[in-house]
Short mmCIF file of C-alpha atoms in Angstrom, two decimals:
data_model
loop_
_atom_site.label_atom_id
_atom_site.label_comp_id
_atom_site.label_asym_id
_atom_site.label_seq_id
_atom_site.Cartn_x
_atom_site.Cartn_y
_atom_site.Cartn_z
CA MET A 9 -18.15 4.27 15.29
CA PHE A 10 -18.22 6.25 12.07
CA ALA A 11 -21.32 6.59 9.98
CA SER A 12 -21.65 4.43 6.91
CA ARG A 13 -20.40 5.76 3.58
CA ARG A 14 -24.00 6.40 2.47
CA GLN A 15 -24.81 8.30 5.68
CA PHE A 16 -21.62 10.31 5.29
CA LEU A 17 -22.43 11.34 1.73
CA GLN A 18 -25.99 12.28 2.68
CA THR A 19 -24.68 14.45 5.50
CA ALA A 20 -22.09 16.05 3.25
CA ALA A 21 -24.66 16.80 0.56
CA ALA A 22 -26.89 18.46 3.13
CA SER A 23 -24.13 20.78 4.31
CA ALA A 24 -24.96 23.71 2.06
CA ALA A 25 -22.84 26.00 4.18
CA PHE A 26 -19.76 24.48 2.61
CA ALA A 27 -21.04 24.36 -0.95
CA GLY A 28 -18.82 27.23 -2.00
CA LEU A 29 -15.74 25.27 -0.95
CA ALA A 30 -16.51 22.20 -3.05
CA ARG A 31 -13.87 22.61 -5.77
CA TYR A 32 -11.03 25.08 -5.61
CA ALA A 33 -7.78 23.38 -6.51
CA ASN A 34 -6.49 26.51 -8.22
CA ALA A 35 -7.69 28.80 -5.43
CA GLN A 36 -6.41 26.96 -2.38
CA VAL A 37 -2.69 26.79 -2.99
CA THR A 38 -0.60 26.98 0.14
CA ALA A 39 3.04 27.93 -0.29
CA ASP A 40 5.43 25.65 1.53
CA ALA A 41 7.66 27.25 4.12
CA GLU A 42 11.39 27.41 3.57
CA GLY A 43 13.03 24.00 3.63
CA TYR A 44 10.45 22.02 1.65
CA ALA A 45 11.11 20.71 -1.82
CA THR A 46 7.90 21.64 -3.61
CA PRO A 47 6.23 24.94 -4.58
CA GLY A 48 3.16 24.32 -2.46
CA TYR A 49 0.17 22.03 -2.25
CA ALA A 50 -3.39 22.32 -3.45
CA SER A 51 -6.71 20.72 -2.53
CA GLU A 52 -9.81 20.24 -4.64
CA VAL A 53 -12.08 20.26 -1.58
CA ALA A 54 -11.71 22.00 1.76
CA GLY A 55 -10.80 18.86 3.67
CA TYR A 56 -9.39 19.61 7.10
CA GLY A 57 -7.72 22.92 6.34
CA PRO A 58 -4.11 24.00 5.84
CA LEU A 59 -1.16 22.11 7.28
CA HIS A 60 0.69 23.50 10.30
CA ARG A 61 4.44 23.23 10.71
CA ASP A 62 5.48 20.61 13.23
CA PRO A 63 8.04 22.11 15.66
CA ALA A 64 9.59 18.65 15.99
CA GLU A 65 9.99 18.49 12.19
CA ILE A 66 8.49 15.02 11.81
CA PHE A 67 4.97 15.32 10.38
CA ASP A 68 2.82 18.33 9.54
CA LEU A 69 -0.95 18.08 10.11
CA PRO A 70 -4.03 20.34 10.01
CA GLU A 71 -5.33 22.16 13.08
CA GLY A 72 -6.72 19.81 15.72
CA PHE A 73 -4.73 16.74 14.63
CA SER A 74 -1.70 15.27 16.37
CA TYR A 75 0.59 12.30 16.01
CA LYS A 76 2.60 10.04 18.28
CA VAL A 77 5.75 8.18 17.23
CA ILE A 78 5.05 4.64 18.43
CA SER A 79 8.06 2.84 16.95
CA ARG A 80 11.43 3.81 15.49
CA ALA A 81 14.07 1.89 13.58
CA GLY A 82 16.65 0.69 16.08
CA ASP A 83 14.25 0.35 19.02
CA ARG A 84 14.75 -2.81 21.06
CA MET A 85 11.75 -5.10 20.66
CA ASP A 86 10.21 -7.47 23.20
CA ASP A 87 11.83 -10.53 21.63
CA GLY A 88 15.29 -9.04 22.11
CA LEU A 89 15.64 -8.13 18.43
CA VAL A 90 15.67 -4.66 16.85
CA ALA A 91 12.94 -2.76 15.01
CA ALA A 92 14.22 -2.79 11.42
CA GLY A 93 14.26 0.17 9.06
CA LYS A 94 12.73 0.72 5.62
CA MET A 95 9.23 0.55 7.09
CA ASP A 96 6.83 0.02 4.21
CA GLY A 97 3.36 -1.55 3.81
CA MET A 98 1.30 -2.24 6.93
CA GLY A 99 -2.07 -3.65 7.98
CA CYS A 100 -4.20 -3.03 11.07
CA PHE A 101 -6.29 -5.70 12.83
CA PRO A 102 -8.53 -5.82 15.93
CA ALA A 103 -6.71 -7.44 18.85
CA GLY A 104 -9.03 -7.29 21.85
CA ARG A 105 -10.64 -4.47 23.77
CA ASN A 106 -9.21 -1.08 22.69
CA ARG A 107 -6.24 -2.82 21.07
CA VAL A 108 -5.02 -3.36 17.54
CA ALA A 109 -2.23 -5.36 15.98
CA LEU A 110 -0.15 -3.69 13.27
CA VAL A 111 1.81 -5.97 10.95
CA ARG A 112 4.54 -3.95 9.24
CA ASN A 113 6.82 -4.73 6.28
CA HIS A 114 10.54 -4.01 6.03
CA GLU A 115 11.77 -3.52 2.46
CA ILE A 116 15.35 -4.59 3.07
CA SER A 117 17.38 -6.08 0.22
CA PRO A 118 19.87 -8.92 0.59
CA PRO A 119 23.45 -7.92 1.37
CA PRO A 120 25.73 -6.49 0.23
CA ARG A 121 23.39 -4.01 -1.47
CA ASP A 122 21.57 -2.98 1.70
CA VAL A 123 23.33 -1.83 4.87
CA GLN A 124 20.12 -0.82 6.63
CA ILE A 125 19.69 -1.88 10.26
CA THR A 126 17.80 -5.17 10.34
CA ALA A 127 15.96 -6.94 13.16
CA PHE A 128 19.25 -8.71 13.85
CA GLY A 129 21.21 -5.53 14.49
CA ALA A 130 23.56 -3.48 12.38
CA ASN A 131 26.00 -6.37 11.98
CA ARG A 132 23.34 -9.09 12.33
CA ASN A 133 24.98 -10.03 15.62
CA LEU A 134 21.59 -11.07 17.02
CA ALA A 135 21.04 -13.74 14.36
CA GLY A 136 21.55 -16.50 16.93
CA LYS A 137 18.22 -15.62 18.54
CA ILE A 138 16.36 -17.18 15.57
CA SER A 139 16.46 -20.88 14.71
CA ALA A 140 17.11 -21.97 11.14
CA ALA A 141 13.62 -23.51 10.95
CA ASP A 142 12.07 -20.06 11.47
CA LEU A 143 13.97 -18.47 8.58
CA TYR A 144 12.90 -18.53 4.97
CA ASP A 145 16.40 -17.86 3.66
CA THR A 146 19.94 -16.78 4.47
CA ASP A 147 22.71 -15.13 2.52
CA SER A 148 25.81 -16.85 1.21
CA GLU A 149 27.41 -16.55 4.66
CA GLY A 150 24.49 -18.27 6.36
CA LEU A 151 23.16 -15.10 8.00
CA PRO A 152 19.42 -14.32 7.89
CA LEU A 153 18.10 -11.95 5.27
CA GLY A 154 16.86 -8.69 6.74
CA GLY A 155 13.41 -8.35 5.18
CA GLY A 156 10.22 -9.69 6.68
CA THR A 157 7.62 -8.24 9.02
CA SER A 158 7.30 -7.01 12.58
CA THR A 159 4.09 -6.93 14.60
CA MET A 160 3.09 -4.23 17.08
CA LEU A 161 0.36 -4.35 19.72
CA TYR A 162 -1.09 -0.89 20.34
CA ASP A 163 -3.66 0.40 22.84
CA LEU A 164 -5.96 2.92 21.16
CA LYS A 165 -7.34 4.28 24.44
CA THR A 166 -4.07 4.89 26.26
CA GLN A 167 -2.15 5.53 23.00
CA GLU A 168 0.63 3.22 24.14
CA LEU A 169 2.67 0.61 22.32
CA LYS A 170 2.28 -2.54 24.39
CA ALA A 171 4.61 -4.87 22.53
CA GLN A 172 6.46 -5.42 19.26
CA HIS A 173 8.27 -8.41 17.82
CA LEU A 174 9.60 -9.92 14.62
CA SER A 175 6.86 -11.93 12.90
CA LEU A 176 8.41 -13.12 9.60
CA ALA A 177 12.12 -13.72 9.14
CA GLY A 178 14.44 -14.40 6.24
CA SER A 179 12.49 -12.90 3.35
CA ALA A 180 13.68 -10.00 1.19
CA VAL A 181 12.40 -6.63 -0.04
CA ASN A 182 9.01 -6.92 1.67
CA CYS A 183 7.28 -3.97 0.07
CA ALA A 184 3.52 -3.89 0.62
CA GLY A 185 0.81 -6.51 1.00
CA GLY A 186 -2.80 -6.79 2.06
CA VAL A 187 -5.13 -7.72 4.89
CA THR A 188 -7.32 -10.82 4.66
CA PRO A 189 -10.89 -11.18 5.98
CA TRP A 190 -9.64 -13.93 8.31
CA GLY A 191 -7.18 -11.67 10.09
CA SER A 192 -3.81 -12.26 8.47
CA TRP A 193 -1.38 -10.08 6.54
CA LEU A 194 -0.16 -11.12 3.09
CA THR A 195 3.34 -9.71 2.76
CA CYS A 196 4.87 -9.36 -0.71
CA GLU A 197 8.47 -9.58 -1.87
CA GLU A 198 9.30 -6.99 -4.52
CA THR A 199 12.33 -8.74 -5.97
CA LEU A 200 13.34 -11.43 -8.44
CA VAL A 201 16.67 -12.35 -6.86
CA LYS A 202 17.45 -16.01 -7.46
CA ALA A 203 19.29 -18.73 -5.61
CA GLY A 204 23.00 -18.27 -6.16
CA GLN A 205 22.76 -14.48 -6.36
CA GLY A 206 23.93 -14.00 -2.79
CA VAL A 207 20.95 -15.97 -1.43
CA LYS A 208 20.13 -19.68 -1.20
CA LYS A 209 16.52 -19.64 -2.43
CA ASP A 210 14.50 -17.91 -5.12
CA HIS A 211 12.55 -14.82 -4.02
CA GLY A 212 9.56 -12.90 -5.33
CA TRP A 213 6.83 -14.61 -3.33
CA VAL A 214 3.89 -13.84 -1.04
CA PHE A 215 3.90 -15.04 2.59
CA GLU A 216 1.07 -15.09 5.15
CA VAL A 217 1.47 -13.70 8.68
CA PRO A 218 -1.39 -14.20 11.19
CA SER A 219 -2.00 -10.91 12.99
CA ARG A 220 -2.62 -12.57 16.37
CA LEU A 221 0.62 -14.52 16.26
CA ARG A 222 2.96 -13.59 19.11
CA GLY A 223 5.99 -15.27 17.59
CA LEU A 224 7.33 -16.03 14.12
CA ALA A 225 5.11 -17.14 11.24
CA ASP A 226 5.95 -20.27 9.29
CA PRO A 227 8.10 -18.97 6.41
CA VAL A 228 6.18 -20.78 3.66
CA ALA A 229 6.02 -19.13 0.23
CA ILE A 230 2.60 -19.18 -1.46
CA THR A 231 3.99 -20.27 -4.81
CA GLY A 232 0.60 -20.44 -6.53
CA MET A 233 0.33 -16.64 -6.27
CA GLY A 234 3.24 -16.37 -8.66
CA ARG A 235 6.83 -15.27 -8.54
CA PHE A 236 7.26 -11.66 -9.69
CA LYS A 237 7.93 -8.22 -8.24
CA HIS A 238 4.91 -8.25 -6.00
CA GLU A 239 3.81 -4.92 -4.59
CA ALA A 240 0.46 -5.34 -2.85
CA CYS A 241 -2.68 -7.46 -2.79
CA ALA A 242 -6.33 -7.22 -1.77
CA VAL A 243 -8.89 -9.93 -1.03
CA ASP A 244 -12.53 -9.79 -2.12
CA PRO A 245 -14.31 -10.93 1.08
CA ARG A 246 -17.27 -12.17 -0.95
CA THR A 247 -15.41 -14.52 -3.29
CA GLY A 248 -11.93 -14.96 -1.81
CA VAL A 249 -10.34 -13.81 -5.08
CA ILE A 250 -7.01 -12.07 -4.45
CA TYR A 251 -5.96 -9.17 -6.69
CA MET A 252 -2.28 -8.20 -6.97
CA THR A 253 -0.17 -5.39 -8.37
CA GLU A 254 3.30 -5.58 -9.91
CA ASP A 255 5.85 -2.78 -9.56
CA GLU A 256 8.32 -2.72 -12.43
CA VAL A 257 10.30 0.49 -12.85
CA ASP A 258 9.94 0.35 -16.64
CA GLY A 259 6.16 0.64 -16.28
CA LYS A 260 5.59 -2.80 -17.82
CA GLY A 261 3.78 -4.63 -15.06
CA LEU A 262 0.60 -6.68 -15.04
CA PHE A 263 -2.48 -6.63 -12.83
CA TYR A 264 -3.18 -10.13 -11.49
CA ARG A 265 -5.85 -12.14 -9.76
CA TYR A 266 -5.38 -15.41 -7.87
CA LEU A 267 -8.27 -17.87 -7.66
CA PRO A 268 -7.34 -20.09 -4.69
CA ASN A 269 -8.52 -23.68 -4.50
CA ASP A 270 -9.13 -23.07 -0.79
CA ARG A 271 -9.38 -19.43 0.34
CA ARG A 272 -8.22 -20.33 3.86
CA LYS A 273 -5.29 -22.45 2.63
CA LEU A 274 -3.63 -20.28 0.02
CA GLN A 275 -0.66 -22.65 -0.22
CA ALA A 276 -3.05 -25.30 -1.65
CA GLY A 277 -2.73 -23.78 -5.10
CA GLY A 278 -5.07 -22.11 -7.54
CA ARG A 279 -5.17 -20.25 -10.85
CA LEU A 280 -3.17 -17.11 -11.60
CA GLN A 281 -4.50 -14.74 -14.26
CA ALA A 282 -3.65 -11.33 -15.71
CA LEU A 283 -6.06 -8.57 -16.72
CA ALA A 284 -6.51 -7.39 -20.30
CA VAL A 285 -8.33 -4.17 -21.10
CA VAL A 286 -10.70 -4.76 -24.02
CA GLY A 287 -10.40 -2.43 -27.01
CA GLU A 288 -7.84 0.04 -28.27
CA GLY A 289 -5.43 2.05 -26.18
CA ASP A 290 -2.88 1.73 -23.41
CA PRO A 291 -4.12 2.08 -19.80
CA ARG A 292 -0.93 3.97 -18.96
CA ASN A 293 -1.88 6.95 -21.23
CA TRP A 294 1.79 7.38 -22.06
CA ASP A 295 2.15 7.68 -25.82
CA SER A 296 -1.40 8.91 -26.32
CA VAL A 297 -4.40 9.55 -24.08
CA SER A 298 -6.63 6.57 -24.75
CA TRP A 299 -9.04 7.22 -21.88
CA LYS A 300 -9.91 10.11 -19.63
CA GLN A 301 -10.50 10.35 -15.90
CA GLY A 302 -13.87 8.79 -15.17
CA ASP A 303 -13.93 6.55 -18.25
CA TRP A 304 -14.80 2.85 -17.88
CA ARG A 305 -13.41 -0.12 -19.84
CA ASN A 306 -14.46 -3.73 -20.21
CA VAL A 307 -11.83 -6.33 -19.33
CA ARG A 308 -11.07 -10.01 -19.60
CA TRP A 309 -8.80 -12.32 -17.61
CA ILE A 310 -6.04 -14.42 -19.16
CA ASP A 311 -4.75 -17.67 -17.63
CA LEU A 312 -1.01 -17.78 -16.93
CA ASP A 313 1.22 -20.84 -16.77
CA GLY A 314 4.72 -21.33 -15.42
CA VAL A 315 3.86 -19.03 -12.52
CA ASP A 316 6.99 -20.02 -10.59
CA ASN A 317 8.70 -17.91 -13.28
CA PRO A 318 12.22 -19.40 -13.27
CA ASN A 319 13.29 -17.17 -16.17
CA ASN A 320 11.84 -13.94 -14.72
CA ASP A 321 9.63 -13.50 -17.78
CA LEU A 322 6.09 -14.00 -16.44
CA ARG A 323 4.97 -10.45 -17.24
CA HIS A 324 6.29 -10.63 -20.79
CA ARG A 325 4.58 -13.97 -21.41
CA GLY A 326 1.36 -12.47 -20.00
CA LYS A 327 1.64 -9.46 -22.30
CA ALA A 328 2.25 -11.71 -25.30
CA ALA A 329 -0.96 -13.56 -24.41
CA GLY A 330 -2.92 -10.29 -24.49
CA ALA A 331 -2.63 -8.81 -20.99
CA SER A 332 -2.30 -5.03 -20.54
CA TRP A 333 0.63 -3.08 -19.13
CA PHE A 334 0.16 -0.93 -16.03
CA ALA A 335 2.66 1.75 -15.01
CA ARG A 336 4.16 0.63 -11.71
CA GLY A 337 1.16 -0.94 -10.00
CA GLU A 338 1.51 -0.34 -6.26
CA GLY A 339 -1.02 0.14 -3.45
CA ILE A 340 -4.35 -1.72 -3.58
CA PHE A 341 -7.29 -1.89 -1.19
CA PHE A 342 -10.73 -3.50 -1.27
CA GLY A 343 -13.71 -1.37 -0.23
CA GLN A 344 -17.47 -1.85 -0.50
CA GLY A 345 -17.76 -4.21 -3.45
CA GLU A 346 -14.91 -2.55 -5.36
CA LEU A 347 -11.17 -2.11 -5.17
CA TYR A 348 -8.74 0.71 -5.96
CA PHE A 349 -5.10 0.45 -6.98
CA THR A 350 -2.43 2.98 -7.83
CA CYS A 351 -0.18 3.16 -10.88
CA THR A 352 2.61 5.37 -9.59
CA SER A 353 4.00 6.51 -12.94
CA GLY A 354 0.84 6.38 -15.05
CA GLY A 355 -0.57 9.32 -17.00
CA PRO A 356 0.78 11.53 -19.81
CA LYS A 357 3.20 13.30 -17.46
CA TYR A 358 3.94 10.24 -15.29
CA HIS A 359 2.28 11.86 -12.24
CA GLY A 360 0.36 8.70 -11.41
CA GLN A 361 -3.11 7.19 -11.63
CA VAL A 362 -5.67 5.59 -9.33
CA MET A 363 -7.66 2.78 -10.93
CA ARG A 364 -11.01 1.43 -9.75
CA TYR A 365 -12.07 -2.17 -10.42
CA VAL A 366 -15.61 -3.37 -9.76
CA PRO A 367 -15.86 -7.18 -9.82
CA SER A 368 -18.89 -8.78 -11.40
CA GLN A 369 -21.47 -10.77 -9.47
CA HIS A 370 -19.88 -13.96 -10.76
CA GLU A 371 -16.24 -12.93 -10.52
CA GLY A 372 -13.84 -15.86 -10.34
CA GLN A 373 -16.53 -18.55 -10.37
CA GLY A 374 -15.00 -20.43 -13.30
CA GLY A 375 -16.38 -21.67 -16.60
CA GLU A 376 -19.00 -19.74 -18.53
CA ILE A 377 -20.37 -18.17 -15.35
CA ASP A 378 -17.06 -16.36 -14.67
CA GLU A 379 -18.04 -12.89 -15.89
CA PRO A 380 -15.29 -10.24 -15.58
CA GLY A 381 -15.82 -6.89 -13.91
CA ARG A 382 -15.11 -3.37 -15.23
CA LEU A 383 -12.16 -1.04 -14.84
CA GLN A 384 -12.29 2.76 -14.40
CA LEU A 385 -9.58 5.40 -14.60
CA PHE A 386 -10.72 6.92 -11.31
CA VAL A 387 -8.12 9.67 -10.81
CA GLU A 388 -5.30 10.98 -13.01
CA PRO A 389 -3.94 14.21 -11.49
CA SER A 390 -2.53 16.84 -13.82
CA ASP A 391 -1.35 19.22 -11.06
CA THR A 392 1.51 17.90 -8.92
CA ARG A 393 0.45 20.24 -6.11
CA VAL A 394 -2.74 18.17 -5.80
CA MET A 395 -1.13 14.73 -5.94
CA GLU A 396 1.92 13.10 -7.45
CA MET A 397 3.07 9.48 -7.60
CA ALA A 398 0.57 7.89 -5.22
CA ASP A 399 1.80 4.59 -3.76
CA ASN A 400 0.32 2.77 -0.73
CA LEU A 401 -3.35 3.42 -0.12
CA ALA A 402 -6.21 2.47 2.20
CA ILE A 403 -9.92 3.20 2.38
CA SER A 404 -10.96 5.09 5.48
CA PRO A 405 -13.97 4.06 7.61
CA TRP A 406 -15.93 6.94 6.03
CA GLY A 407 -15.25 5.82 2.46
CA HIS A 408 -12.43 8.13 1.38
CA ILE A 409 -9.22 6.80 -0.11
CA VAL A 410 -6.07 7.86 1.75
CA THR A 411 -2.83 7.48 -0.18
CA CYS A 412 0.88 7.95 0.42
CA GLU A 413 3.13 9.74 -2.04
CA ASP A 414 6.47 8.32 -3.12
CA LYS A 415 8.23 10.84 -5.33
CA ILE A 416 11.99 11.08 -5.54
CA GLY A 417 13.53 14.39 -4.54
CA GLY A 418 10.25 16.10 -3.63
CA THR A 419 8.27 16.55 -0.45
CA ASN A 420 5.90 13.65 0.09
CA TYR A 421 2.33 14.20 1.26
CA LEU A 422 -0.52 12.14 2.63
CA ARG A 423 -3.52 12.77 0.35
CA ALA A 424 -7.16 11.76 0.47
CA ILE A 425 -9.70 11.25 -2.32
CA THR A 426 -13.47 11.56 -1.96
CA PRO A 427 -15.87 9.06 -3.61
CA GLN A 428 -16.38 11.73 -6.30
CA GLY A 429 -12.65 11.73 -7.13
CA GLN A 430 -11.75 15.06 -5.46
CA ILE A 431 -8.36 15.24 -3.75
CA TYR A 432 -7.30 17.01 -0.57
CA THR A 433 -4.17 17.06 1.58
CA ILE A 434 -4.06 15.75 5.15
CA GLY A 435 -0.39 15.41 6.05
CA ARG A 436 3.21 16.12 5.03
CA ASN A 437 6.52 14.48 5.81
CA ALA A 438 8.60 17.09 7.65
CA GLN A 439 11.72 15.05 8.34
CA THR A 440 15.09 15.86 6.80
CA LEU A 441 17.17 12.85 5.82
CA PRO A 442 20.88 12.88 6.71
CA GLY A 443 22.77 14.89 4.12
CA ALA A 444 19.60 16.27 2.51
CA LYS A 445 18.95 19.99 2.08
CA VAL A 446 15.16 19.78 1.99
CA ARG A 447 12.50 18.20 4.14
CA GLY A 448 10.11 15.40 3.45
CA THR A 449 11.88 13.46 0.69
CA SER A 450 11.44 10.03 2.27
CA GLU A 451 8.34 8.25 1.02
CA LEU A 452 5.31 7.73 3.22
CA ALA A 453 3.99 4.18 3.43
CA GLY A 454 1.74 1.70 5.18
CA VAL A 455 -1.28 3.92 5.74
CA CYS A 456 -4.12 2.10 7.53
CA PHE A 457 -6.91 2.84 10.00
CA SER A 458 -7.95 1.32 13.29
CA PRO A 459 -11.29 -0.52 12.96
CA ASP A 460 -13.07 2.12 15.07
CA GLY A 461 -11.78 4.91 12.80
CA SER A 462 -10.13 6.82 15.63
CA THR A 463 -6.52 6.43 14.54
CA LEU A 464 -4.64 6.59 11.27
CA PHE A 465 -1.29 4.80 11.19
CA VAL A 466 1.44 5.65 8.70
CA ASN A 467 5.14 4.93 8.27
CA ILE A 468 7.92 7.30 7.31
CA TYR A 469 10.00 4.85 5.30
CA SER A 470 13.44 6.16 6.17
CA PRO A 471 15.15 6.40 8.61
CA GLY A 472 12.04 4.49 9.73
CA CYS A 473 9.25 5.31 12.16
CA THR A 474 5.57 4.51 12.66
CA LEU A 475 3.11 7.27 13.58
CA ALA A 476 -0.35 7.09 15.14
CA VAL A 477 -2.42 10.10 14.06
CA THR A 478 -5.58 11.18 15.89
CA GLY A 479 -7.92 14.12 15.47
CA PRO A 480 -11.39 15.19 14.34
CA TRP A 481 -11.73 12.74 11.45
CA ARG A 482 -15.52 13.24 11.46
CA SER A 483 -15.14 16.93 10.63
CA PHE A 484 -14.36 16.60 6.92
CA ARG A 485 -15.98 19.42 4.93
CA ALA A 486 -17.10 19.09 1.33
#
């Protein structure tokens, strides 16, 4: 097991031998080899050292680290269906001795816009293997929608994939989500497609998938959590409050919290609220810089009504009521009494932001006792070699944030952030998409860690594969 975050920081502080390496973003710039789309990468702390080119041209890692491709789009799964593409958000759960379950999203849009291979095959010729009762929705031709989730069972000791199967069927554009303290995955639809628009039901919901399920989850939308372009969510294990991000390309999304009536029965309803930053300024820092990296702001929460959002205007009604805009809210993860979430296009140059929210002792308790927490602009990179357009993120067992980049046309990296807000690079997409002239332009997604900290899992979104990365994670130098 890894040391606690406090033990880790004490050890790092005692390592005077590495003091001279503490901050050198401008000094440690490594030029990318021919074939990559960016001018190099930089780190603000030494981290694990420079990246080494992968001869297989899949994923570049530092010395001593290695990866294994455990699943690819198009693989035949144990239920007779196919591993779908567009592999996005993912959660990792304990599943017995030396084993974990990985629940993985597939961000596939309804036809005819998306021709990606689905779990039902390229032409959905395997649709007959799923009963109508197990599907949330179908298209206008009665064929199942291609989004949803798949679940993998992986042995950490032998580094073998033991099984994989479809675990949610008939949803659409399943982007990211979040793990729950009770062992399920909340998978989020990032779409507002409505019944009659090539589908038979409204979309834009959250669904729950138990990680230990060896079949298909009940496709029941958690309507109380709102209908909007959900990106990801995180549960406070102390209170059961669920925090959610919204990814709108125009940068006009809200940050939400859901106060469930019953934390173990999320379909039983609850209150949906949006966050408002108190005082002057725009959290996005677009038109003017209203707060700097490290600054804190007080907040308040605003009740929302009409959360089923039939007119696709929930965010605008929330803004009119006083809620704040956030620039493409994406990945979110709950750590030790605090959560972090990314705003992919935040900042004066749209390079992205990482926000930190610390709930109050009485968060979500209702009435006068419901005291809001505080919000910090934790990281706002100004150098794209350090980090650009952070998306999915997770907190490692040693307390560092690990985040996936999602920039269009550039090489995408796996970055890490220390508790002090210093950034370093730990991986790089080395794949070349069909027809592309440069490597690494597909986004990285779904980063998560095994509970014992031995293995990092990450998806390369397209053409679609899941990697298991192992190495000397304890050797971080700061």
